[in-house]
Short mmCIF file of N, CA and C in Angstrom, two decimals:
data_model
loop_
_atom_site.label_atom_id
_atom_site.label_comp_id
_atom_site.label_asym_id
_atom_site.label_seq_id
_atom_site.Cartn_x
_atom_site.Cartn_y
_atom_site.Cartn_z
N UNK C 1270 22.83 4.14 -2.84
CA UNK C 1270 23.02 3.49 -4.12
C UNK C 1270 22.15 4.22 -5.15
N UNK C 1271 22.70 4.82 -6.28
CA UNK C 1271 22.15 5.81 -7.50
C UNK C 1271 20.92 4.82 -8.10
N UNK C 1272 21.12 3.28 -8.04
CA UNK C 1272 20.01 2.85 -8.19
C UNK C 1272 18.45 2.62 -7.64
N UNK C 1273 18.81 2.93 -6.49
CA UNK C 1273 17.77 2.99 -5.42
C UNK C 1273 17.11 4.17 -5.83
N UNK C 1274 17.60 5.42 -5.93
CA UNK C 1274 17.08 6.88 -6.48
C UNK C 1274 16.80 6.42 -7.79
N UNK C 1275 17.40 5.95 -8.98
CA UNK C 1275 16.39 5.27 -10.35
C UNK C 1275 14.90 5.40 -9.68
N UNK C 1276 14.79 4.62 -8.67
CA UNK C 1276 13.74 3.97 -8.52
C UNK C 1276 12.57 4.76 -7.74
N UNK C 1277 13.36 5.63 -6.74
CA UNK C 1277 12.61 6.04 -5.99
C UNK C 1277 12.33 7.89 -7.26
N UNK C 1278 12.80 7.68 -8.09
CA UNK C 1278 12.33 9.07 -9.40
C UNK C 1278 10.90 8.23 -10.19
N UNK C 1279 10.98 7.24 -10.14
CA UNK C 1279 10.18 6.48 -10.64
C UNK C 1279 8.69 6.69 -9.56
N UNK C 1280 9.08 6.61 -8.29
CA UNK C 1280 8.12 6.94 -7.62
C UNK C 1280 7.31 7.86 -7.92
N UNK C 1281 8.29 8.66 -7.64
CA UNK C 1281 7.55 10.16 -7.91
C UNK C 1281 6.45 10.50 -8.93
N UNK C 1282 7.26 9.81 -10.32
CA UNK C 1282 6.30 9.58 -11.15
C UNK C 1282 5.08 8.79 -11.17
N UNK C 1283 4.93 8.10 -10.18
CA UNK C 1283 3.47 7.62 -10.21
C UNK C 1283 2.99 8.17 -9.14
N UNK C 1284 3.10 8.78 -8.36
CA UNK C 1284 2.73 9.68 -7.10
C UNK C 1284 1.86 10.86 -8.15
N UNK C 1285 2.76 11.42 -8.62
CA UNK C 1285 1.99 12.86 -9.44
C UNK C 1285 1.42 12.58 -10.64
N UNK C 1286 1.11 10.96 -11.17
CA UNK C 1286 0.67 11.01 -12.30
C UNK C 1286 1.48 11.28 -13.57
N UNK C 1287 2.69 11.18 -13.42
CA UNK C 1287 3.60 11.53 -14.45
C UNK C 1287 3.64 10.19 -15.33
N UNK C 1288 3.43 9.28 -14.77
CA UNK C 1288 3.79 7.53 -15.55
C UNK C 1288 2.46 6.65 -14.73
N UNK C 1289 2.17 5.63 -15.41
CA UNK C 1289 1.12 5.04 -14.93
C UNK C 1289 1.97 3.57 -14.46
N UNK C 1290 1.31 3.00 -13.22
CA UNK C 1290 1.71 1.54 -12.94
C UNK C 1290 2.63 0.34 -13.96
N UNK C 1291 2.09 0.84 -15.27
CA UNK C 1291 2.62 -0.03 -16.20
C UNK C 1291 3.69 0.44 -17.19
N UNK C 1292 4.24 1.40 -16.55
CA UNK C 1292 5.33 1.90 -17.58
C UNK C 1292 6.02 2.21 -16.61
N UNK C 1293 5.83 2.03 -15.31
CA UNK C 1293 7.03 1.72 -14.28
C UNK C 1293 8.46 1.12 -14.49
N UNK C 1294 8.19 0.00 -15.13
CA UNK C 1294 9.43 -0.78 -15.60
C UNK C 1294 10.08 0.01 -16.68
N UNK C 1295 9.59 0.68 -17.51
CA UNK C 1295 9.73 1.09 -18.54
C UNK C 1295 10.58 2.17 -18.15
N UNK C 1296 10.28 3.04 -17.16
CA UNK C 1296 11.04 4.61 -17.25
C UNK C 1296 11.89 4.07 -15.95
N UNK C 1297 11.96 2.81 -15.04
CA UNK C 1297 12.86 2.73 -14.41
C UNK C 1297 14.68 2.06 -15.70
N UNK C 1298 14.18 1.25 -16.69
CA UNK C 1298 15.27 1.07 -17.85
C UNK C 1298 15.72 2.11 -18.37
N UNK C 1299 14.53 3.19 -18.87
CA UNK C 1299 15.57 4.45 -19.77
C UNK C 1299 16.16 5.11 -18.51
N UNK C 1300 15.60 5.11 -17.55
CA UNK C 1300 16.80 5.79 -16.71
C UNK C 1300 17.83 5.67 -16.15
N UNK C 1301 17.68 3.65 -16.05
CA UNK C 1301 19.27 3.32 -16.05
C UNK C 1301 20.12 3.06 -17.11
N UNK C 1302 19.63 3.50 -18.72
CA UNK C 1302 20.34 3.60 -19.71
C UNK C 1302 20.97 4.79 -19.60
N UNK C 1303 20.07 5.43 -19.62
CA UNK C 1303 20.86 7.22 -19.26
C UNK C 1303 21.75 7.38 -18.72
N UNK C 1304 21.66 6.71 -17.17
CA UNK C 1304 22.83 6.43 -16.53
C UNK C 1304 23.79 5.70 -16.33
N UNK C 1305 23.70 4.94 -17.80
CA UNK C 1305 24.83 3.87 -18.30
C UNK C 1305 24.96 3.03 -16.86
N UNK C 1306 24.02 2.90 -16.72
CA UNK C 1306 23.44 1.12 -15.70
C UNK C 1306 23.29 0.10 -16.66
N UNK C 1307 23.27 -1.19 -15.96
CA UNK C 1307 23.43 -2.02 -17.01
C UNK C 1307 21.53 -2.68 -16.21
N UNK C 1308 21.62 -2.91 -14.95
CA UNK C 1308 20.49 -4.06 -14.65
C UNK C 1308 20.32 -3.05 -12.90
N UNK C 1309 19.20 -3.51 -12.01
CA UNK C 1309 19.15 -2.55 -10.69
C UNK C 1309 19.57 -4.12 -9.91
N UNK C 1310 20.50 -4.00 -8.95
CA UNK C 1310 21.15 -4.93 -8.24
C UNK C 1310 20.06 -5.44 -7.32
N UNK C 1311 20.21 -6.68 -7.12
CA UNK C 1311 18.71 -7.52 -5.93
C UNK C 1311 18.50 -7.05 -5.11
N UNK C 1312 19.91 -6.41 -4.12
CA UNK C 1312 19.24 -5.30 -3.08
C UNK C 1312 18.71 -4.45 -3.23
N UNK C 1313 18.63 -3.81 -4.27
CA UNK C 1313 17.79 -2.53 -5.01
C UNK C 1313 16.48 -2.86 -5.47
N UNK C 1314 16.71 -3.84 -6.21
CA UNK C 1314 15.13 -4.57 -6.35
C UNK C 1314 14.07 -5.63 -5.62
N UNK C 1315 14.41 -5.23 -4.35
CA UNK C 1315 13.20 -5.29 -3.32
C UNK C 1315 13.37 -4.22 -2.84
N UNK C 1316 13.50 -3.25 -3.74
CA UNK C 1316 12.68 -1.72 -2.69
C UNK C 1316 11.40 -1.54 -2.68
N UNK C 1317 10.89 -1.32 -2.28
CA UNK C 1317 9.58 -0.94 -1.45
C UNK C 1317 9.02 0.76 -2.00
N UNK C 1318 8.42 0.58 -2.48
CA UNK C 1318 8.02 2.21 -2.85
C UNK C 1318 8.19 3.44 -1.80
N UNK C 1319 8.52 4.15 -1.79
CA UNK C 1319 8.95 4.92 -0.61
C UNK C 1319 8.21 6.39 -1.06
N UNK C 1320 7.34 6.83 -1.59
CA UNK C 1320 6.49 7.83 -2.14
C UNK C 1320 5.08 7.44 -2.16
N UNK C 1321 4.52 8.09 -1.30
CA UNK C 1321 2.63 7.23 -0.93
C UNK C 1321 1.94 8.59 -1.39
N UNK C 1322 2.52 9.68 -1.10
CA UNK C 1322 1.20 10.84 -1.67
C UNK C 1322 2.25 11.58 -2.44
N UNK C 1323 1.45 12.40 -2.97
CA UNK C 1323 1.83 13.64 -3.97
C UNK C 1323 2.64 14.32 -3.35
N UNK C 1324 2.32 14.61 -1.78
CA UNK C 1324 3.00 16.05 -1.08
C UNK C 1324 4.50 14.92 -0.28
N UNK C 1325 4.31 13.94 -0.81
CA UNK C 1325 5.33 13.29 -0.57
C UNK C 1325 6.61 13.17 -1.12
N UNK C 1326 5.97 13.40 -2.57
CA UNK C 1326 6.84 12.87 -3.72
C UNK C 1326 7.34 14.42 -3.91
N UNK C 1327 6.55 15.78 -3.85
CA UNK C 1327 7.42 16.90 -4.23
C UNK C 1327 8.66 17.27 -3.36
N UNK C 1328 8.10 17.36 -1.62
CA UNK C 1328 9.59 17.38 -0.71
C UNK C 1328 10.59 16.30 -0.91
N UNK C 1329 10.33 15.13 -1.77
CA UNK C 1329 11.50 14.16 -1.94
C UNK C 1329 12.10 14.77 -3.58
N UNK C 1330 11.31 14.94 -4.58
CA UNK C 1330 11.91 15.39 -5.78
C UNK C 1330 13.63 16.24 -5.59
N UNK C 1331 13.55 17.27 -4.55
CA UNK C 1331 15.00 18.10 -4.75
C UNK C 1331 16.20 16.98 -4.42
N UNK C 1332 15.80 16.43 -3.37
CA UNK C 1332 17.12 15.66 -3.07
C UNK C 1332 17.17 14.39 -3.72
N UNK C 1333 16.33 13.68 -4.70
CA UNK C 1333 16.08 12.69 -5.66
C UNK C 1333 17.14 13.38 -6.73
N UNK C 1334 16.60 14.17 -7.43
CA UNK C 1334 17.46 14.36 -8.66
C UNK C 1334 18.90 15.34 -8.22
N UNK C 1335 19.23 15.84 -6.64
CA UNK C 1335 20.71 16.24 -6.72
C UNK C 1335 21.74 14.47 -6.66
N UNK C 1336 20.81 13.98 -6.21
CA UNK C 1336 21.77 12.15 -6.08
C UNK C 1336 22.08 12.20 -7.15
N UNK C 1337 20.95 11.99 -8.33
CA UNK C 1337 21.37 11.69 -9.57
C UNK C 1337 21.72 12.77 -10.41
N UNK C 1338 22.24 14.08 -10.30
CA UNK C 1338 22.75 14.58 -10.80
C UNK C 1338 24.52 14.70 -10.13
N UNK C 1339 24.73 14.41 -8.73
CA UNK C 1339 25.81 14.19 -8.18
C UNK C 1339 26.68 13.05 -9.19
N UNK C 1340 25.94 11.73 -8.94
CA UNK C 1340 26.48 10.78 -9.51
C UNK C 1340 26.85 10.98 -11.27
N UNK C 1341 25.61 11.91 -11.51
CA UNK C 1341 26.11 11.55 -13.49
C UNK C 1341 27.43 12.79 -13.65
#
């Protein structure tokens, strides 16, 4: 689900310092505006962070943004 990857790009960004805890919500909305999403579905929103370190979040980055470049 393209929304699940919203979320898990969002990770990433707080893994490397790109977004802080509190603008989480924030860059998970512009990115489902971008992707002409309307809301992240309930099964999507109990995801669980799935990015714990840095060297986590870079081997997940390539196949994060081919999802969401597949889908747009």
């Amino acid at each position: 689900m393209i929304e699940e990857r919203i979320l898990a790009l969002c990770d990433y960004g707080l893994a490397t310092g790109l977004i802080e805890e509190a603008d989480y919500c924030f860059a998970a909305n512009r990115l489902l505006e971008k992707m002409k999403l309307d809301a992240i579905p309930d099964e999507a929103a109990q995801h669980t962070r799935t990015i714990l370190t840095r060297e986590d979040a870079e081997n997940a980055l390539e196949g994060i943004l081919k999802d969401l470049l597949d889908d747009a």
